[in-house]
mmCIF file of C-alpha atoms in Angstrom:
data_model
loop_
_atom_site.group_PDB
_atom_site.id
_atom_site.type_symbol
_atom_site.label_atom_id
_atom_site.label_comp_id
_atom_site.label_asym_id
_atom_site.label_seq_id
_atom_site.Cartn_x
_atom_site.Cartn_y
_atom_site.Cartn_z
ATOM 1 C CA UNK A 5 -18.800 -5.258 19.796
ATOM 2 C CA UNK A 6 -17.425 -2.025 19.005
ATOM 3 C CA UNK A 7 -16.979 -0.521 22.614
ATOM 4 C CA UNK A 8 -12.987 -0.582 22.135
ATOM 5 C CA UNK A 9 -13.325 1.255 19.003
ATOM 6 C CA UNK A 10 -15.799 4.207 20.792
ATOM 7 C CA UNK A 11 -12.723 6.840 20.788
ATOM 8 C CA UNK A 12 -12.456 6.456 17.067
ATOM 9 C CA UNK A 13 -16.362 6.265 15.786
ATOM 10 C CA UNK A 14 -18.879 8.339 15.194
ATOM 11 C CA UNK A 15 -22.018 8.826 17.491
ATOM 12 C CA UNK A 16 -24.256 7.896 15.385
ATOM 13 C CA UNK A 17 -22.923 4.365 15.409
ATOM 14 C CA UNK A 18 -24.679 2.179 18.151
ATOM 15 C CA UNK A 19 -22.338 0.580 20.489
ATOM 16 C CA UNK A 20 -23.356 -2.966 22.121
ATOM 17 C CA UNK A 21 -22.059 -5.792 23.823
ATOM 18 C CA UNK A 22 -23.621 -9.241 23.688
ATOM 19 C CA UNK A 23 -22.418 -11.809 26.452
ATOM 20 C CA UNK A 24 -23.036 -15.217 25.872
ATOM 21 C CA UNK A 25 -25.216 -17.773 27.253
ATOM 22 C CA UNK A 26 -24.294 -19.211 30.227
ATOM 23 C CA UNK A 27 -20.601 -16.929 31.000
ATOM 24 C CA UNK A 28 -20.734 -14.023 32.894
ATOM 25 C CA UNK A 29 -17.428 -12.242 32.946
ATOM 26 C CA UNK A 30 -16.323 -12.519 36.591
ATOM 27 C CA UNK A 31 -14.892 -8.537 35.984
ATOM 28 C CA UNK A 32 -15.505 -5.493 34.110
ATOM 29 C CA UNK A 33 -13.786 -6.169 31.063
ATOM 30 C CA UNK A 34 -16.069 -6.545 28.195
ATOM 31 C CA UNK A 35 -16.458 -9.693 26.347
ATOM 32 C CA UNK A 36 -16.734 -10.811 22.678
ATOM 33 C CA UNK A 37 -17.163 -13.427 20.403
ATOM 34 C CA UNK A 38 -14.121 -13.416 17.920
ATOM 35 C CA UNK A 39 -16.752 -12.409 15.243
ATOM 36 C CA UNK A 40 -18.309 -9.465 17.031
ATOM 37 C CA UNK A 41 -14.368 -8.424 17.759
ATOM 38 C CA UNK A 42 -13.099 -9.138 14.375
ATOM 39 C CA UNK A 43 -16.510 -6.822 13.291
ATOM 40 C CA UNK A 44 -15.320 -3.975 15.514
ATOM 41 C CA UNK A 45 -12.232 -4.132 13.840
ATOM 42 C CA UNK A 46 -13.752 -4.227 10.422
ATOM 43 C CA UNK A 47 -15.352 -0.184 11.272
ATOM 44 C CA UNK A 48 -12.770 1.324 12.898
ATOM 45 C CA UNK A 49 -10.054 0.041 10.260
ATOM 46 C CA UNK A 50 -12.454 1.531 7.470
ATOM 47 C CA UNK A 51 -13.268 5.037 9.784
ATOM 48 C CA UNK A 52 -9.691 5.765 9.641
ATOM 49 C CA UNK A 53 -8.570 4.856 6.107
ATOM 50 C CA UNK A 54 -12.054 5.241 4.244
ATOM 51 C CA UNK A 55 -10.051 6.604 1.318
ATOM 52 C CA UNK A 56 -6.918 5.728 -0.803
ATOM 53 C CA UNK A 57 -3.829 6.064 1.114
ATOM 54 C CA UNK A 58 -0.234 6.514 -0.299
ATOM 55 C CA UNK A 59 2.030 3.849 1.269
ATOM 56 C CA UNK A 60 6.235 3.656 0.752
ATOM 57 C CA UNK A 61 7.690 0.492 1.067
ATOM 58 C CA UNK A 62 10.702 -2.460 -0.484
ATOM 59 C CA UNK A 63 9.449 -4.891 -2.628
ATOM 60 C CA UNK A 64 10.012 -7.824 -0.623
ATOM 61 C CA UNK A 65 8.599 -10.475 -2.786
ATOM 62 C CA UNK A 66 6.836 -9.771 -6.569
ATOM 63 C CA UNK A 67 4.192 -13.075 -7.623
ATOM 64 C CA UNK A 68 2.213 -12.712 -11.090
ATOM 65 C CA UNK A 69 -0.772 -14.135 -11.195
ATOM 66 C CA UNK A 70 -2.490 -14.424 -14.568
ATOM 67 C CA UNK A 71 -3.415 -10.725 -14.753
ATOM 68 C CA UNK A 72 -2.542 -9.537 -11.886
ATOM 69 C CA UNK A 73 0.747 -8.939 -9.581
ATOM 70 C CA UNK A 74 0.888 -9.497 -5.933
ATOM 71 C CA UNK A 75 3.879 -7.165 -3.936
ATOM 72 C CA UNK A 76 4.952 -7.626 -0.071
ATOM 73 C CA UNK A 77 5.927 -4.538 0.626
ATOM 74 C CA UNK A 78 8.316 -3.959 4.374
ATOM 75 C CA UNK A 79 8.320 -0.720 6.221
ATOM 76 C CA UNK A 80 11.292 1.436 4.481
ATOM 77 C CA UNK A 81 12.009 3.555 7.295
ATOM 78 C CA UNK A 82 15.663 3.679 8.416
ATOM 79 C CA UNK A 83 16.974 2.372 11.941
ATOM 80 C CA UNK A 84 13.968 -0.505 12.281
ATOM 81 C CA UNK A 85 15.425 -3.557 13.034
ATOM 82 C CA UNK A 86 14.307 -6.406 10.772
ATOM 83 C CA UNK A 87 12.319 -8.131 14.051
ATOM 84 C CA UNK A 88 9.749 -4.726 13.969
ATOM 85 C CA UNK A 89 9.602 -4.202 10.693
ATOM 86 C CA UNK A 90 6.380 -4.303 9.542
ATOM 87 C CA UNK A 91 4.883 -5.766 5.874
ATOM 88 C CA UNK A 92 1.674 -6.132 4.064
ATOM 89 C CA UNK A 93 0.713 -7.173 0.559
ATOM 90 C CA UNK A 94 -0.591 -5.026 -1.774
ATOM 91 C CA UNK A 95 -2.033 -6.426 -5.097
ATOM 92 C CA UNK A 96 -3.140 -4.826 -8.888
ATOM 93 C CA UNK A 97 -5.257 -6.646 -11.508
ATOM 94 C CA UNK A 98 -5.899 -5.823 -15.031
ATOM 95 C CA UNK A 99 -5.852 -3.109 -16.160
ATOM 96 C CA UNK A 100 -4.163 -1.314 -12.751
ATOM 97 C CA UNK A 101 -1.756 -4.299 -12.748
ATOM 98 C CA UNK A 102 -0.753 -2.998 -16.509
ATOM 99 C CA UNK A 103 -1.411 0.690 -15.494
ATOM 100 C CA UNK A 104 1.333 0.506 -12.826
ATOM 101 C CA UNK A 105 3.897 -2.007 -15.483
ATOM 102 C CA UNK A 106 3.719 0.656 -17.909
ATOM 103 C CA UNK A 107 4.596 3.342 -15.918
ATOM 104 C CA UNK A 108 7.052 1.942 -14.078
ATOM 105 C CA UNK A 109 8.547 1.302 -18.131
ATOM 106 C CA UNK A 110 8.774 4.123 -19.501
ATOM 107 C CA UNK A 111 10.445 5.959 -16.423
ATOM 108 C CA UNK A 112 13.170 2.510 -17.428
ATOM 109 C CA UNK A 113 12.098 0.721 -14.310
ATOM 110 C CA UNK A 114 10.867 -2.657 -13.582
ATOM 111 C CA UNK A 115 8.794 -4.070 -10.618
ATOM 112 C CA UNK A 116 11.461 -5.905 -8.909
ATOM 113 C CA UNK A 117 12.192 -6.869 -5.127
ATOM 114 C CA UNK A 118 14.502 -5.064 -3.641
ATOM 115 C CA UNK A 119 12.995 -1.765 -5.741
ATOM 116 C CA UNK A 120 11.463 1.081 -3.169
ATOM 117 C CA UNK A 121 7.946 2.228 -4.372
ATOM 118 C CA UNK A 122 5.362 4.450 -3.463
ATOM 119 C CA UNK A 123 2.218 2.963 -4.344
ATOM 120 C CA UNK A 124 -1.771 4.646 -3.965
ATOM 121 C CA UNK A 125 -3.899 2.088 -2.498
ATOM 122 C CA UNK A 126 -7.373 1.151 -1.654
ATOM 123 C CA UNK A 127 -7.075 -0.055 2.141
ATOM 124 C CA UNK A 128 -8.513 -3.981 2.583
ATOM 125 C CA UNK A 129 -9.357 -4.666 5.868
ATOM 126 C CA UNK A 130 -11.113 -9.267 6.078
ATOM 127 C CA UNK A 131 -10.876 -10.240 8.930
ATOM 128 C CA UNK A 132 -10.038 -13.964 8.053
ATOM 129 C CA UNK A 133 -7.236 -13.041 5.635
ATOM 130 C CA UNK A 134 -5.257 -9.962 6.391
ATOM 131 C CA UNK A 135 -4.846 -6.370 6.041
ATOM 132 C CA UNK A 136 -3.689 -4.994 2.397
ATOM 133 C CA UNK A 137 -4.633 -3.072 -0.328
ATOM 134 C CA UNK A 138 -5.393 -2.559 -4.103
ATOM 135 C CA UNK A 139 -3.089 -0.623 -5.776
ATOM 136 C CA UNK A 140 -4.821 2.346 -7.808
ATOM 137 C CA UNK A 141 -1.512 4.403 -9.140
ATOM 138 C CA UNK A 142 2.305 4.327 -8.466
ATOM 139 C CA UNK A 143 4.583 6.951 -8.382
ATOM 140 C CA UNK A 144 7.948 6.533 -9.834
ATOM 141 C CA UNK A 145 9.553 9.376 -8.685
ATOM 142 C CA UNK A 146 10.024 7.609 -5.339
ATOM 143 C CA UNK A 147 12.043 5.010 -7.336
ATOM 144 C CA UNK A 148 14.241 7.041 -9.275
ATOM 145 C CA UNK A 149 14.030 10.297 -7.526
ATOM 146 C CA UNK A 150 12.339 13.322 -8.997
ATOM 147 C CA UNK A 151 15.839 15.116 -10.523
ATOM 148 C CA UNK A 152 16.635 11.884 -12.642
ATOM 149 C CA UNK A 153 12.626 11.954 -14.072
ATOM 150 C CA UNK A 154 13.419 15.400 -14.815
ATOM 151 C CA UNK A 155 16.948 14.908 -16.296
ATOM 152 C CA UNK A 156 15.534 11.704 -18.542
ATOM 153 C CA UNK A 157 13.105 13.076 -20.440
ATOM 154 C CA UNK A 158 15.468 15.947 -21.033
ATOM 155 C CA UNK A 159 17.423 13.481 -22.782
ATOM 156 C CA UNK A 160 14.560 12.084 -24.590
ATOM 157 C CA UNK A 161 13.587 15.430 -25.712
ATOM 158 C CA UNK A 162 17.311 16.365 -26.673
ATOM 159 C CA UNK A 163 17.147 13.047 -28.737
ATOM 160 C CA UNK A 164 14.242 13.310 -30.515
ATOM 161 C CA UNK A 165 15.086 16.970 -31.836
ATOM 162 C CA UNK A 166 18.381 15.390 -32.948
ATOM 163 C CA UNK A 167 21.219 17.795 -30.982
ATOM 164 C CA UNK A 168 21.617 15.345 -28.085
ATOM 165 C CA UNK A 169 24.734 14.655 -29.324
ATOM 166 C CA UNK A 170 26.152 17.190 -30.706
ATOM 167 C CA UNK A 171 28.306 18.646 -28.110
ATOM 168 C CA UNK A 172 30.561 15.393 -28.722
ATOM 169 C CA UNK A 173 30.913 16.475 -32.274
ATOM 170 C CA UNK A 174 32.359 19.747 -31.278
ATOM 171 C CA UNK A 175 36.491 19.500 -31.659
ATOM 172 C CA UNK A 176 38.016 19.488 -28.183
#
């Protein structure tokens, strides 16, 4: 079932086609059951993203669910109409679903749809459900932009040794 897939698979990694009983293809195009196609899939998908990936998208919806948070995210990229845009759901629970809360907090930013993340995740490839991915970190500098991380906790630190604001004291 994985003859499609040959290009992107190692040789060690046997390659066979079962036809069924009774049908003979009438050509030379292979034949599958949906479960030896859907198994192809399955080992090329996790060949080529064995790892965590980093994946930019828009929140396009946001569900909690008990401890966890499910996020549709839709391709980002500018010019692609809204027809070819592309979307998947990515998902956290416990403790990654509060990881990824609180550090979306204390940069001042909440989950929300419409928001642009970047978000680490494990690839999921099931073959009955869909293609997603757990989320394992989140990067809020895609949010906010790196200069106002930088320029907030320069504040913060301005603050907290008490001469934030003392150039407003100053007589003009």
């Amino acid at each position: 079932p994985l003859e499609p897939f040959k290009k992107w698979l190692s040789v060690d990694i046997a390659v066979t086609i079962l036809p069924q009983e009774n049908q003979i293809p009438t050509d030379s195009i292979p034949q599958y059951t949906i479960r030896q196609f859907i198994s192809g899939l399955t080992v090329a998908f996790y060949k080529l993203y064995p790892t965590e990936i980093w994946l930019m998208g828009q929140i396009t919806k946001l569900k909690t669910r008990g401890e966890g948070i499910e996020i549709q995210l839709m391709d980002c990229e500018k010019g692609i109409e809204l027809k070819n845009a592309c979307s998947m759901t990515v998902t956290a629970w416990g403790e990654k679903s509060q990881l990824i809360t609180a550090k979306m907090q204390q940069n001042g930013l909440e989950l929300q749809e419409g928001l642009l993340i970047n978000v680490k995740v494990k690839p999921n490839f099931h073959g009955r459900y869909h293609i997603g991915g757990s989320v394992v970190d989140i990067d809020p500098a895609a949010t906010l932009g790196e200069f106002a991380i930088l320029q907030r906790q320069i504040r913060e630190n301005l603050k907290k040794e008490g001469i934030y604001a003392r150039n407003k004291l100053l007589p003009q």
